Coordinates of C-alpha atoms in Angstrom, one line a residue:
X1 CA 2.6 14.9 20.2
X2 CA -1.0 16.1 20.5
X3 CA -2.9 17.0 17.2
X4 CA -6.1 19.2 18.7
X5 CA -6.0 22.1 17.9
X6 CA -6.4 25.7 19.2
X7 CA -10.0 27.0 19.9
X8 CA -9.4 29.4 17.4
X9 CA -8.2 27.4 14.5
X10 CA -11.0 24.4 15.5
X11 CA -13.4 27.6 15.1
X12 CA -12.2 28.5 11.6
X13 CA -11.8 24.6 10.0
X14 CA -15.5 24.5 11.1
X15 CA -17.2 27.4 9.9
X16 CA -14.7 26.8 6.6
X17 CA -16.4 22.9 6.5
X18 CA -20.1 24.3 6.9
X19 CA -19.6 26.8 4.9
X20 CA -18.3 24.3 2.1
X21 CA -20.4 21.5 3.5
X22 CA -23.4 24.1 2.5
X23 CA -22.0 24.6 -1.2
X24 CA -21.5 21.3 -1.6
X25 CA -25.4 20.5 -0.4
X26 CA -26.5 23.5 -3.0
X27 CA -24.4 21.7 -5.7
X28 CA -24.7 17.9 -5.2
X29 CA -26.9 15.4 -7.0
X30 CA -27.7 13.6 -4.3
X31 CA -29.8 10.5 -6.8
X32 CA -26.2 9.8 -8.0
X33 CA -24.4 6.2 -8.1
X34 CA -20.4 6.2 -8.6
X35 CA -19.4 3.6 -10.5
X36 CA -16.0 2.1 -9.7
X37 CA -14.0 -1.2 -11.0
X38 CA -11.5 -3.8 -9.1
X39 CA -9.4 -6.1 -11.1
X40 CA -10.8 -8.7 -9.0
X41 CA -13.8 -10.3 -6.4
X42 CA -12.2 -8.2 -3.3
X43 CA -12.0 -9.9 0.4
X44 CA -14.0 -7.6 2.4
X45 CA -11.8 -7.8 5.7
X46 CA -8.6 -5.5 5.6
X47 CA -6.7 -8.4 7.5
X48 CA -7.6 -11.2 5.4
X49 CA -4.0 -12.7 3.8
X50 CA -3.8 -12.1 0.6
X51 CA -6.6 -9.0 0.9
X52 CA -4.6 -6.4 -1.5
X53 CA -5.0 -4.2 -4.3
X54 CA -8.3 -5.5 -5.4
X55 CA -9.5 -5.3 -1.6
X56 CA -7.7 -2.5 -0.4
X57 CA -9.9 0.8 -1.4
X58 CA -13.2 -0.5 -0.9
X59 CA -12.1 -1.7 2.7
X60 CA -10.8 1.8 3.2
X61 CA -14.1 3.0 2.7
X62 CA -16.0 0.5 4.9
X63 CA -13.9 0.0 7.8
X64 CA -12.1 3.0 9.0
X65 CA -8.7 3.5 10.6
X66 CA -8.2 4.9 14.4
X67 CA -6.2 7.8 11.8
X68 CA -6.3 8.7 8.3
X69 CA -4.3 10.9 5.8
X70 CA -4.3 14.7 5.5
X71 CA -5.6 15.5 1.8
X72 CA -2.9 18.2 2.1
X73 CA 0.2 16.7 3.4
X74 CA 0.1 12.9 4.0
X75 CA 0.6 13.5 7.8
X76 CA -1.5 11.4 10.5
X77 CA -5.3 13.3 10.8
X78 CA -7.8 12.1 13.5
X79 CA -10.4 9.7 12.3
X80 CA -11.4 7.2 14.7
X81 CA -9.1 8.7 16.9
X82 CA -9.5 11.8 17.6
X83 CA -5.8 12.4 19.3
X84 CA -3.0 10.5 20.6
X85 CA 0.5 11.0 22.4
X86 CA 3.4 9.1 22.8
X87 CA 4.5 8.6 26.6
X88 CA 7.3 6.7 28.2
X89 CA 9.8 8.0 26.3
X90 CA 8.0 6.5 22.9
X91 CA 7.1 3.3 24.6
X92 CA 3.5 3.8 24.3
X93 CA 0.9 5.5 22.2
X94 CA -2.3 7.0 24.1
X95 CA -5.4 7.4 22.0
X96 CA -8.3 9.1 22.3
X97 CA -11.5 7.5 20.3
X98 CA -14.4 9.4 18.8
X99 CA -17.7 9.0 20.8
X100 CA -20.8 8.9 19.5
X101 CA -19.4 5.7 16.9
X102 CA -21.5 2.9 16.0
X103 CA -21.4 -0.1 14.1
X104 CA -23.1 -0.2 11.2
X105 CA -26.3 -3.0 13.0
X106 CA -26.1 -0.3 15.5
X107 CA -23.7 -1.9 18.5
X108 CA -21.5 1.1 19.8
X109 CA -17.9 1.4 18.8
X110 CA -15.2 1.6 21.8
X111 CA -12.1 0.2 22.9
X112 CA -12.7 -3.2 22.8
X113 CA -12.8 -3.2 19.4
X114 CA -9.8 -1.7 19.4
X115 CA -8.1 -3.9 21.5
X116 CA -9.6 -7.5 20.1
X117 CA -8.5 -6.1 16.2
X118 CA -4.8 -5.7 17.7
X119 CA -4.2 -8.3 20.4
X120 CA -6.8 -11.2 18.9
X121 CA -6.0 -10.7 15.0
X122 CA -2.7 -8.4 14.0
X123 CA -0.5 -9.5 16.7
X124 CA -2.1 -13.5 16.9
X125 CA 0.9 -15.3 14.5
X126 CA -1.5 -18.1 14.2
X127 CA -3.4 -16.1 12.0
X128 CA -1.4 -14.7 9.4
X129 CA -2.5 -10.9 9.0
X130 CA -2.2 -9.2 6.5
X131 CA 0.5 -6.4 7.0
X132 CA 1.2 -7.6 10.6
X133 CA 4.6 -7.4 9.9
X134 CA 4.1 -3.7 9.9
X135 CA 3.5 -3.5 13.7
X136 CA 5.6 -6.3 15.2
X137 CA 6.7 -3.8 17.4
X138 CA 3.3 -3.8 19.2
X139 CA 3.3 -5.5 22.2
X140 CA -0.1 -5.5 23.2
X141 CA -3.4 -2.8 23.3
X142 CA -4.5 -1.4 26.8
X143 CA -8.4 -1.1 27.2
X144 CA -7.7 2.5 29.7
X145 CA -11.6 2.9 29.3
X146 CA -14.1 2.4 27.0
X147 CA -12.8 5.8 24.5
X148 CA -9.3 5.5 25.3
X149 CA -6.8 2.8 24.3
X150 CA -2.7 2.8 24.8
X151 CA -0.8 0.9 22.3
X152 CA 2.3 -0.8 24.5
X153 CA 5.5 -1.5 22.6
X154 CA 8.5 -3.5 22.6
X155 CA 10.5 -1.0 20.9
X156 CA 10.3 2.4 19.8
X157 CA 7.8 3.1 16.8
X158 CA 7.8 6.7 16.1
X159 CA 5.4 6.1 13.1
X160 CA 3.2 4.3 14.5
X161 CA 0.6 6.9 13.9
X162 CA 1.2 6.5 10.4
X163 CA 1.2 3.0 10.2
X164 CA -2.5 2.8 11.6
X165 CA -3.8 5.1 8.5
X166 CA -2.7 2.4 6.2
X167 CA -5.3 0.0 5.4
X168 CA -5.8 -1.0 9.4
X169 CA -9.3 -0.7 9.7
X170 CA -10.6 -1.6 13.2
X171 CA -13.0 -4.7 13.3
X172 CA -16.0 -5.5 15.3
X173 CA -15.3 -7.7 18.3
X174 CA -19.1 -8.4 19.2
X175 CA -19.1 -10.4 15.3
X176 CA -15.8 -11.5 14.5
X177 CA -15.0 -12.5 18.7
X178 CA -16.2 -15.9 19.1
X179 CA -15.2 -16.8 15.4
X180 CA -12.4 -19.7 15.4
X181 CA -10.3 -17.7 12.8
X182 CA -11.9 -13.7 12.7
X183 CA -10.4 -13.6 9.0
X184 CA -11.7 -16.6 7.1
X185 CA -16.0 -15.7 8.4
X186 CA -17.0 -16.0 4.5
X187 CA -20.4 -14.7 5.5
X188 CA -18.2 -11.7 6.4
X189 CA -15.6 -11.5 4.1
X190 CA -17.6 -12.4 1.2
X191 CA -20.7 -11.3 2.1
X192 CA -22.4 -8.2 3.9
X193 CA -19.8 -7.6 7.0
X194 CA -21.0 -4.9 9.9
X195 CA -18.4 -1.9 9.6
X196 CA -18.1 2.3 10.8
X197 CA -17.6 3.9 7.1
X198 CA -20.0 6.3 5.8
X199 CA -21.2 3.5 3.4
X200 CA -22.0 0.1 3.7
X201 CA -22.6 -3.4 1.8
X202 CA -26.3 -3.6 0.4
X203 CA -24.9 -6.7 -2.2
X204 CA -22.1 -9.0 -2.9
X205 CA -22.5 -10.6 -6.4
X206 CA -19.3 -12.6 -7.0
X207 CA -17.4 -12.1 -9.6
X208 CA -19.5 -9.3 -10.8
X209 CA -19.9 -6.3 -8.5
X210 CA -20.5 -5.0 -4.6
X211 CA -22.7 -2.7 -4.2
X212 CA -22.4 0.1 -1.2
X213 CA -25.2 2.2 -0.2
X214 CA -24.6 5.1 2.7
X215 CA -24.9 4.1 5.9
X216 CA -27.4 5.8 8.0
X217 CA -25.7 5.3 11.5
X218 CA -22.6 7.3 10.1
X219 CA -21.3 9.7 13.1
X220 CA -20.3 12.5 10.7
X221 CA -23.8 12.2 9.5
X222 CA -25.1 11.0 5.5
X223 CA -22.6 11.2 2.8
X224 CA -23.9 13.3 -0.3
X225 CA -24.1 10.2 -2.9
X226 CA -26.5 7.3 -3.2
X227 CA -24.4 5.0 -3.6
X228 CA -21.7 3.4 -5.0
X229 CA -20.5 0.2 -7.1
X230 CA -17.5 -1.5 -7.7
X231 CA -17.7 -3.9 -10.3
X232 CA -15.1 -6.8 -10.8
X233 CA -13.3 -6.1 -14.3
X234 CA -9.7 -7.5 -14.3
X235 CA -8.6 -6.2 -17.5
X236 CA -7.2 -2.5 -16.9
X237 CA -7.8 -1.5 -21.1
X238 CA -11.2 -2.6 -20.7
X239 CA -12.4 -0.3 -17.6
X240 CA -10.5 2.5 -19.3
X241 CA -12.8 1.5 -22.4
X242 CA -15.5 1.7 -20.0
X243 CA -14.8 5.0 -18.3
X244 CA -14.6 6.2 -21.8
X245 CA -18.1 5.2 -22.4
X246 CA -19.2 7.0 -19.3
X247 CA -19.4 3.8 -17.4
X248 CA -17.2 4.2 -14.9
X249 CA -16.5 7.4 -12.8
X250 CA -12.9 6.7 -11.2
X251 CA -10.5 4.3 -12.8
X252 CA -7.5 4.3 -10.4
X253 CA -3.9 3.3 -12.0
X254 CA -4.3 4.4 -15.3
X255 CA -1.2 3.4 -17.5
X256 CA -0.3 6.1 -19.1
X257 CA -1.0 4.9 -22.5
X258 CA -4.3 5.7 -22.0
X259 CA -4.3 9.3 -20.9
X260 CA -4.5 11.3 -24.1
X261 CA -7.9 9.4 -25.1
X262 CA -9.1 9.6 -21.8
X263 CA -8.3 14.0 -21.6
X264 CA -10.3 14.1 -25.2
X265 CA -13.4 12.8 -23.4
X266 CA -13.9 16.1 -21.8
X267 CA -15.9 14.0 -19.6
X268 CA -12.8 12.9 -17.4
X269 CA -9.8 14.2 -15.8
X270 CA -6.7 12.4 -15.2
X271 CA -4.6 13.3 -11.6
X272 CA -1.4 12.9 -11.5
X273 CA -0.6 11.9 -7.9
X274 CA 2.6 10.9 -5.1
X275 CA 3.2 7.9 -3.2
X276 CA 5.3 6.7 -1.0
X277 CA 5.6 3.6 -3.7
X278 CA 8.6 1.8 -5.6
X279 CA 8.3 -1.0 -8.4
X280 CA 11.1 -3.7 -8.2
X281 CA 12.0 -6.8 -8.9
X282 CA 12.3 -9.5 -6.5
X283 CA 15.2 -11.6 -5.9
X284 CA 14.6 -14.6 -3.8
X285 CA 17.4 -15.1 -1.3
X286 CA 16.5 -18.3 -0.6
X287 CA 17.7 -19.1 -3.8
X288 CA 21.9 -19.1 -3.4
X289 CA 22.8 -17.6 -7.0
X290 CA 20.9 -14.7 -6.2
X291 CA 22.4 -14.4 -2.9
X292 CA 25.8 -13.0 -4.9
X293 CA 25.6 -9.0 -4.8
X294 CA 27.7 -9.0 -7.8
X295 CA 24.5 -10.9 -9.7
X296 CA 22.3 -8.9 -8.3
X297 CA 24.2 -6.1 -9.4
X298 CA 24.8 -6.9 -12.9
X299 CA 20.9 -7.5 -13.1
X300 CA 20.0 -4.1 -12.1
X301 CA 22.6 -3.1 -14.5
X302 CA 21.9 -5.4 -17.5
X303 CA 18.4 -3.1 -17.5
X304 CA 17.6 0.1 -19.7
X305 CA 15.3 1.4 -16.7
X306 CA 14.7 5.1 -18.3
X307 CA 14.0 3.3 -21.4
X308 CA 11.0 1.3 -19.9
X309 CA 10.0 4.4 -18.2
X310 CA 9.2 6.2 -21.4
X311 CA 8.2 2.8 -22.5
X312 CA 5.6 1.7 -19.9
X313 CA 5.3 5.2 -18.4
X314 CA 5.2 7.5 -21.1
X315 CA 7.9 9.5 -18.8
X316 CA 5.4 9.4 -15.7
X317 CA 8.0 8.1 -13.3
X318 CA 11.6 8.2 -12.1
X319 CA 14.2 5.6 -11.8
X320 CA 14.7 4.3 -8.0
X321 CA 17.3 4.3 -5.9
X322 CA 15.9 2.7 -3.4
X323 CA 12.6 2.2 -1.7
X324 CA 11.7 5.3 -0.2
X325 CA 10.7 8.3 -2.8
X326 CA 12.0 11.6 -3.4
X327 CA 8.7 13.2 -1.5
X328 CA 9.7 12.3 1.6
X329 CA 11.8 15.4 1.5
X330 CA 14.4 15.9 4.2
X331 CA 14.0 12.0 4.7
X332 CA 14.7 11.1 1.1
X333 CA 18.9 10.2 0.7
X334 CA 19.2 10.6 -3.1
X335 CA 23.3 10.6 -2.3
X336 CA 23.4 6.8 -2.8
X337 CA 25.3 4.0 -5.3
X338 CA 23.9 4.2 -8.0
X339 CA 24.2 1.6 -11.3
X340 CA 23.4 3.2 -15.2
X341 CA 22.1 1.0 -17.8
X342 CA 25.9 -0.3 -18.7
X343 CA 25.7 -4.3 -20.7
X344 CA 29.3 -4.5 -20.7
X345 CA 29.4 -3.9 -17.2
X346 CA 26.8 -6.0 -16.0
X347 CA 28.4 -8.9 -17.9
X348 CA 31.9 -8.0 -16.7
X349 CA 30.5 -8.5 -12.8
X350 CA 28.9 -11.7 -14.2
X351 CA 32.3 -12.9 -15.1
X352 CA 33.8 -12.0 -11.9
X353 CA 31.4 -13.7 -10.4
X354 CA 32.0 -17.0 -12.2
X355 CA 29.1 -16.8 -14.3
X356 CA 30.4 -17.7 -18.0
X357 CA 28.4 -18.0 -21.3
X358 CA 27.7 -20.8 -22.7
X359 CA 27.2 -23.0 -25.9
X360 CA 23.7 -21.9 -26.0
X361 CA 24.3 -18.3 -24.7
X362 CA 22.7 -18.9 -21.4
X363 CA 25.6 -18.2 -18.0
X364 CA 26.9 -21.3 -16.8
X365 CA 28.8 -22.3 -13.3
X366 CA 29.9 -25.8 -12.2
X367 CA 27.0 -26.9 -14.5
X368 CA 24.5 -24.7 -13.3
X369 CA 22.7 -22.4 -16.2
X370 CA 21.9 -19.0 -14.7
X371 CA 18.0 -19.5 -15.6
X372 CA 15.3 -18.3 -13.1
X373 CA 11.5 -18.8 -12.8
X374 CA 9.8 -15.7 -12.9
X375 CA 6.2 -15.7 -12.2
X376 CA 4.0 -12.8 -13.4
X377 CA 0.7 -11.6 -12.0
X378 CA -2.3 -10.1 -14.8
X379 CA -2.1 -7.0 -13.0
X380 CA -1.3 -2.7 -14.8
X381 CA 2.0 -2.7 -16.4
X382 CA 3.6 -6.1 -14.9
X383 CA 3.3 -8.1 -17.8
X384 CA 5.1 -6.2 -20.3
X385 CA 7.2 -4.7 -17.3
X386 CA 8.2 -8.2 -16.8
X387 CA 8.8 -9.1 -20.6
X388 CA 11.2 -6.6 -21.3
X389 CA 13.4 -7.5 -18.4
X390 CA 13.0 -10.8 -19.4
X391 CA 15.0 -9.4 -23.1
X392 CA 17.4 -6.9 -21.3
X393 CA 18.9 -10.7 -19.1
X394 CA 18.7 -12.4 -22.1
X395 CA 21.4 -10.0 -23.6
X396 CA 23.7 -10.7 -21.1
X397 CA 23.2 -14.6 -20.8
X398 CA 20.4 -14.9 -18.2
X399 CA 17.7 -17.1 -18.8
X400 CA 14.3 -16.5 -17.7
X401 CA 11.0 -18.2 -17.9
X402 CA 8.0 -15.7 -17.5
X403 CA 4.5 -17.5 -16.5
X404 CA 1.7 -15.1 -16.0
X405 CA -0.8 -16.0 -13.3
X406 CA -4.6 -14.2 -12.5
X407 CA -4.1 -12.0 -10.1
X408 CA -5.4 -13.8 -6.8
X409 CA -3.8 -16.8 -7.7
X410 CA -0.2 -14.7 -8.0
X411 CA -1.1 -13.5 -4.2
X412 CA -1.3 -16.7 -3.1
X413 CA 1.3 -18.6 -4.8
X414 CA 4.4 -16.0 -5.3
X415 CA 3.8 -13.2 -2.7
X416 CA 2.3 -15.3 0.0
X417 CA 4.3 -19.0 -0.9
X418 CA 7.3 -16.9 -2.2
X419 CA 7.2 -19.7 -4.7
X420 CA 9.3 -18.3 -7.4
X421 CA 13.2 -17.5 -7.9
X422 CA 12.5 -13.9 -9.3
X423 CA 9.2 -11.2 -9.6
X424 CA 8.4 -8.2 -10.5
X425 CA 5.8 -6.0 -8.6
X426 CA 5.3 -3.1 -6.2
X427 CA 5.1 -1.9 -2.5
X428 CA 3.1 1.3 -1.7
X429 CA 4.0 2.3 1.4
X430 CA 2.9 4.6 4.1
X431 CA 4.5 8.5 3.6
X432 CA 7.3 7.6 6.0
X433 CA 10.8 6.1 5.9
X434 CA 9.9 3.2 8.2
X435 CA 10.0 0.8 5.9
X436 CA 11.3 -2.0 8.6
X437 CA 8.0 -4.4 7.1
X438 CA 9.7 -4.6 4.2
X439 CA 13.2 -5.2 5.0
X440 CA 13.8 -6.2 8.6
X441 CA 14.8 -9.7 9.2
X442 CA 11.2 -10.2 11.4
X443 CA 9.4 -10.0 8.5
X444 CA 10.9 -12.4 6.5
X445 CA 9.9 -15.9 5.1
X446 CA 5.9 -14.7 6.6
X447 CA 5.9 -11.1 6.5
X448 CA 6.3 -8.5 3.5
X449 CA 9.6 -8.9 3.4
X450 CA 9.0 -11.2 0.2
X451 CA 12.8 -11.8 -0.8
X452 CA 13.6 -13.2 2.6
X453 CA 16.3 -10.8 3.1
X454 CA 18.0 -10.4 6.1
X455 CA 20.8 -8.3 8.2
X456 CA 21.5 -7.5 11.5
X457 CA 22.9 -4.1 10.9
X458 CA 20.3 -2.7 8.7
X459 CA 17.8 -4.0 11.0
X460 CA 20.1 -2.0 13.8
X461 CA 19.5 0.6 12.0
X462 CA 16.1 0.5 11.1
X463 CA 15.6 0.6 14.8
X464 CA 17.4 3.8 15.7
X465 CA 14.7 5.5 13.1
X466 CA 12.0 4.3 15.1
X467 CA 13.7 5.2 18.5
X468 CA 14.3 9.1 16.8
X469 CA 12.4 11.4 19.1
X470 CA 13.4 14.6 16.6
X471 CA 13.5 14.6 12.8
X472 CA 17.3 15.4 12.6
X473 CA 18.0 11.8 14.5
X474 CA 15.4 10.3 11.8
X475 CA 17.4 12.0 9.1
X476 CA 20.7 10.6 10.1
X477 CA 19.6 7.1 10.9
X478 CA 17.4 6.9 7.6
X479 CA 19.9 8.2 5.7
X480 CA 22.5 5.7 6.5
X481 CA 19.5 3.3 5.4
X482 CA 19.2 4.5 2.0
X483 CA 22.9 4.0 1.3
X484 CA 23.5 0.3 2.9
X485 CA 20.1 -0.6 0.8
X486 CA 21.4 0.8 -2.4
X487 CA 24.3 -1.4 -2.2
X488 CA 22.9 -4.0 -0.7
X489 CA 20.0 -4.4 -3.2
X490 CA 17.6 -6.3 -1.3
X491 CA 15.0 -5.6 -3.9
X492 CA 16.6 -4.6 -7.7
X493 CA 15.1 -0.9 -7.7
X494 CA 13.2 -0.2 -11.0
X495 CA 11.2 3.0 -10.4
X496 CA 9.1 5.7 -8.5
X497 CA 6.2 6.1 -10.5
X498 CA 3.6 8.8 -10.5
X499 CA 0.2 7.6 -9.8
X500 CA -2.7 8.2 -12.8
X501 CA -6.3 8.4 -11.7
X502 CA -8.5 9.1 -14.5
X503 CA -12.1 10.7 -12.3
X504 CA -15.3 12.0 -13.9
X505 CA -15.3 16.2 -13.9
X506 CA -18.7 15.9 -11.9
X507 CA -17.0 14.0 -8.9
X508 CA -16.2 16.9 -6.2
X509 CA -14.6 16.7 -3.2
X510 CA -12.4 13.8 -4.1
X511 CA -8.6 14.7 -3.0
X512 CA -6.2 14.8 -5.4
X513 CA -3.2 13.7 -3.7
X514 CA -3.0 10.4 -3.7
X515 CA -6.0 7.9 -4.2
X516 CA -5.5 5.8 -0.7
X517 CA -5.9 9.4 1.2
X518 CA -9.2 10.3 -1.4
X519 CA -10.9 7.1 -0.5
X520 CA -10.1 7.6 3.6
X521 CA -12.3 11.5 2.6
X522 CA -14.7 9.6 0.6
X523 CA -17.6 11.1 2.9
X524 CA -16.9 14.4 1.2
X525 CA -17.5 13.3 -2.5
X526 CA -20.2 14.3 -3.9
X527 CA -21.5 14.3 -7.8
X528 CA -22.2 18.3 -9.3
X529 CA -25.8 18.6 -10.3
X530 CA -25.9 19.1 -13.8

């Protein structure tokens, strides 16, 4: 696959981005500071364990990707890559890099960077990277010469392209290549770390903000704001208080709740955007009792899920079948088990499975209650999310005991120590059906595969999708995915949910859809003079 395009199209996207480069320049207030909150002190290295959704935007602004999202379509766009092409019969990715890159203390970008962020940290098990899982299929990167790399494979990855534009920035390997462990430098990640995005670090105030100002070295040129700072408020109601108050400019996840008073502000808009994202709950299969499908079944059944979508939603979502969302298209299988909310059901199953009720209402078997811990962290909707399945088990005899942790300590503890029997959270994924990181048996136990679910012939599976060289194979092999996962119910499905950004009306050029793909274009935002 090769993404340039023709001279004559190349001709027209340019004169179209001068042309609305120079309205933009006409328009712009170029003395303006966004204002932006995290729910908590963010780790400023995309790889760092643990580095999530409090670290995740701002690192896609400061350390960019070899390819980033279309703002129209989701598909693979050059970024520090400026093409790429599969070869040896999907064996290996070539890619072309931009010239003319630097770092932001000035050292030229090239190859080796490239190389030492894949073979030195993502693939290096000693390390622990965040999201390596997602390209265990990697087998090493090729320096070919100092703009061109070639990713070598074990197996077929068809999306690997895709995979690259999700939160894998490329790292400096003339700072980070002598370090001991590249992803625990504090001066780095906690500090003012050298990166190619069209804004930098000026100030890290722990606990409070990080301040990014535009970096002059940029290779597209100087981005239209003066700035930008994201300031650490964990509580979601209070940076929608905030925004309110013309505070804050972008408040990303918005619960729903909070749409109507933010519309009547006339000051702010609120986007209603797509992911590639499902919430779920977590079963530990390390734990044997959870290991029974039948349980797992009657859970998923024992659970009013439209009703906690209008609940926690106000309707802005759509009950799961599985993890990959209906806007994948012609890759979505939507003719899969399915299980309605159904009590009588769920206890029946419970029954069958030996699980009887007890003198104290909790599910008993050969002296085992059916109780689980289920750890919580402060983060959007999983709190109450949590608390109400917590009520819809407790009507059909399970037991379970909620603790809610802050947020970082949650990371560490339940997605990264998997210490917990039961949890209820989210994966946003990239817009493909590969979802092999969070299912296949390699990722398990240290990858994302948090329930430490495994089989042999999903993971079979799983690999015919990346091997497909033509979207009818992908189609086949995903679909047969989709259905073994529905039954299988590695992860108890609770919704697709649409994604509410809440954004200030002056705030141009920011793409509306989805808010991983607007921060990857945050170059082209820019505030309207008033």
């Amino acid at each position: 696959m090769k993404v340039r395009g023709t001279p004559h199209r190349w001709l027209i996207a340019l004169l179209l981005s001068a042309t609305a480069a120079f309205g933009a320049a006409q328009e712009a207030d170029t003395s303006a500071v966004l204002n932006l909150a995290t729910n908590a002190d963010p780790t400023l290295n995309p790889w760092a364990p643990g580095a999530v959704i409090e670290s995740n935007l701002i690192n896609t602004i400061l350390f960019e990707q070899l390819t980033r999202y279309s703002p129209e379509d989701l598909t693979p766009s050059p970024m520090l890559a400026t093409s790429w092409h599969a070869e040896d019969d999907g064996l290996a990715w070539v890619f072309e890099l931009r010239e003319g890159v630097v770092w932001s203390d000035g050292d030229p970008f090239d190859a080796a960077d490239v190389e030492f962020t894949f073979n030195d940290v993502v693939l290096n098990p000693d390390l622990g990277a965040q999201s390596a899982s997602q390209f265990s299929s990697i087998d090493r990167v090729e320096v070919i010469d100092d703009h061109t790399v070639r990713f070598v494979l074990k197996e077929p990855f068809s999306a690997l392209p895709y995979y690259l534009a999700s939160f894998a920035g490329i790292l400096p390997v003339h700072v980070l290549g002598e370090a001991e462990n590249p992803l625990q430098v504090a001066e780095f990640n906690k500090g003012i770390p050298v990166t190619t995005g069209p804004y930098k670090v000026a100030e890290f105030v722990p606990g409070s903000y990080v301040r990014l100002v535009p970096n002059e070295l940029y290779w597209a040129g100087q981005p239209k704001l003066a700035g930008m700072v994201f300031r650490i408020i964990p509580d979601l109601n209070t940076q929608v208080a905030e925004a309110m108050a013309g505070q804050l400019d972008i408040v990303t996840r918005l619960s729903p709740q909070n749409v109507q008073g933010i519309e009547s502000t006339g000051a702010l808009e609120v986007l209603r955007q797509s992911q590639n994202l499902f919430f779920f709950v977590a079963p530990n299969f390390d734990d044997e009792r959870l290991a029974d499908p039948r349980v797992r079944q009657a859970m998923v059944m024992a659970i009013d899920r439209e009703a906690m979508i209008q609940a926690i939603l106000s309707g802005y979502g759509e009950v799961a079948s599985g993890p990959v969302a209906p806007m994948l298209g012609a890759l979505f299988n939507g003719d899969v088990q399915k299980y309605p909310f159904d009590p009588e059901a769920a206890a029946a199953l419970l029954d069958e499975a030996g699980w009887t009720l007890g003198p104290d209402g909790v599910r008993q078997k050969d002296g085992e209650r059916l109780s689980f811990y289920m750890p919580t962290g402060q983060f959007g909707d999983l709190v109450p999310a949590t608390l109400l399945v917590q009520q819809y088990w407790q009507d059909v005899g399970i037991e379970v005991d909620v603790q809610v942790m802050e947020w970082n300590a949650y990371i560490q503890d339940v997605v990264l120590g998997r210490n917990y029997d039961l949890t209820l959270a989210w994966w946003s994924m990239p817009p493909t059906a590969d979802v092999a990181p969070y299912f296949a048996c390699s990722a398990a136990h240290t990858g994302n595969n948090i329930p430490n679910y495994c089989n042999e012939d999903l993971d079979a599976i799983m690999d015919e999708g990346r091997a497909a060289l033509t979207l009818e194979q992908q189609i086949d092999a995903y679909a047969r995915m989709q259905e073994l996962l529905a039954e299988e119910l590695p992860y108890l499905y609770l919704w697709w949910p649409d994604i509410l950004t809440a954004k200030s009306v002056r705030l141009q050029g920011f793409p509306e859809i989805n808010a991983n793909a607007a921060f990857q274009w945050s170059f082209d935002w820019y505030v309207a003079a008033q």
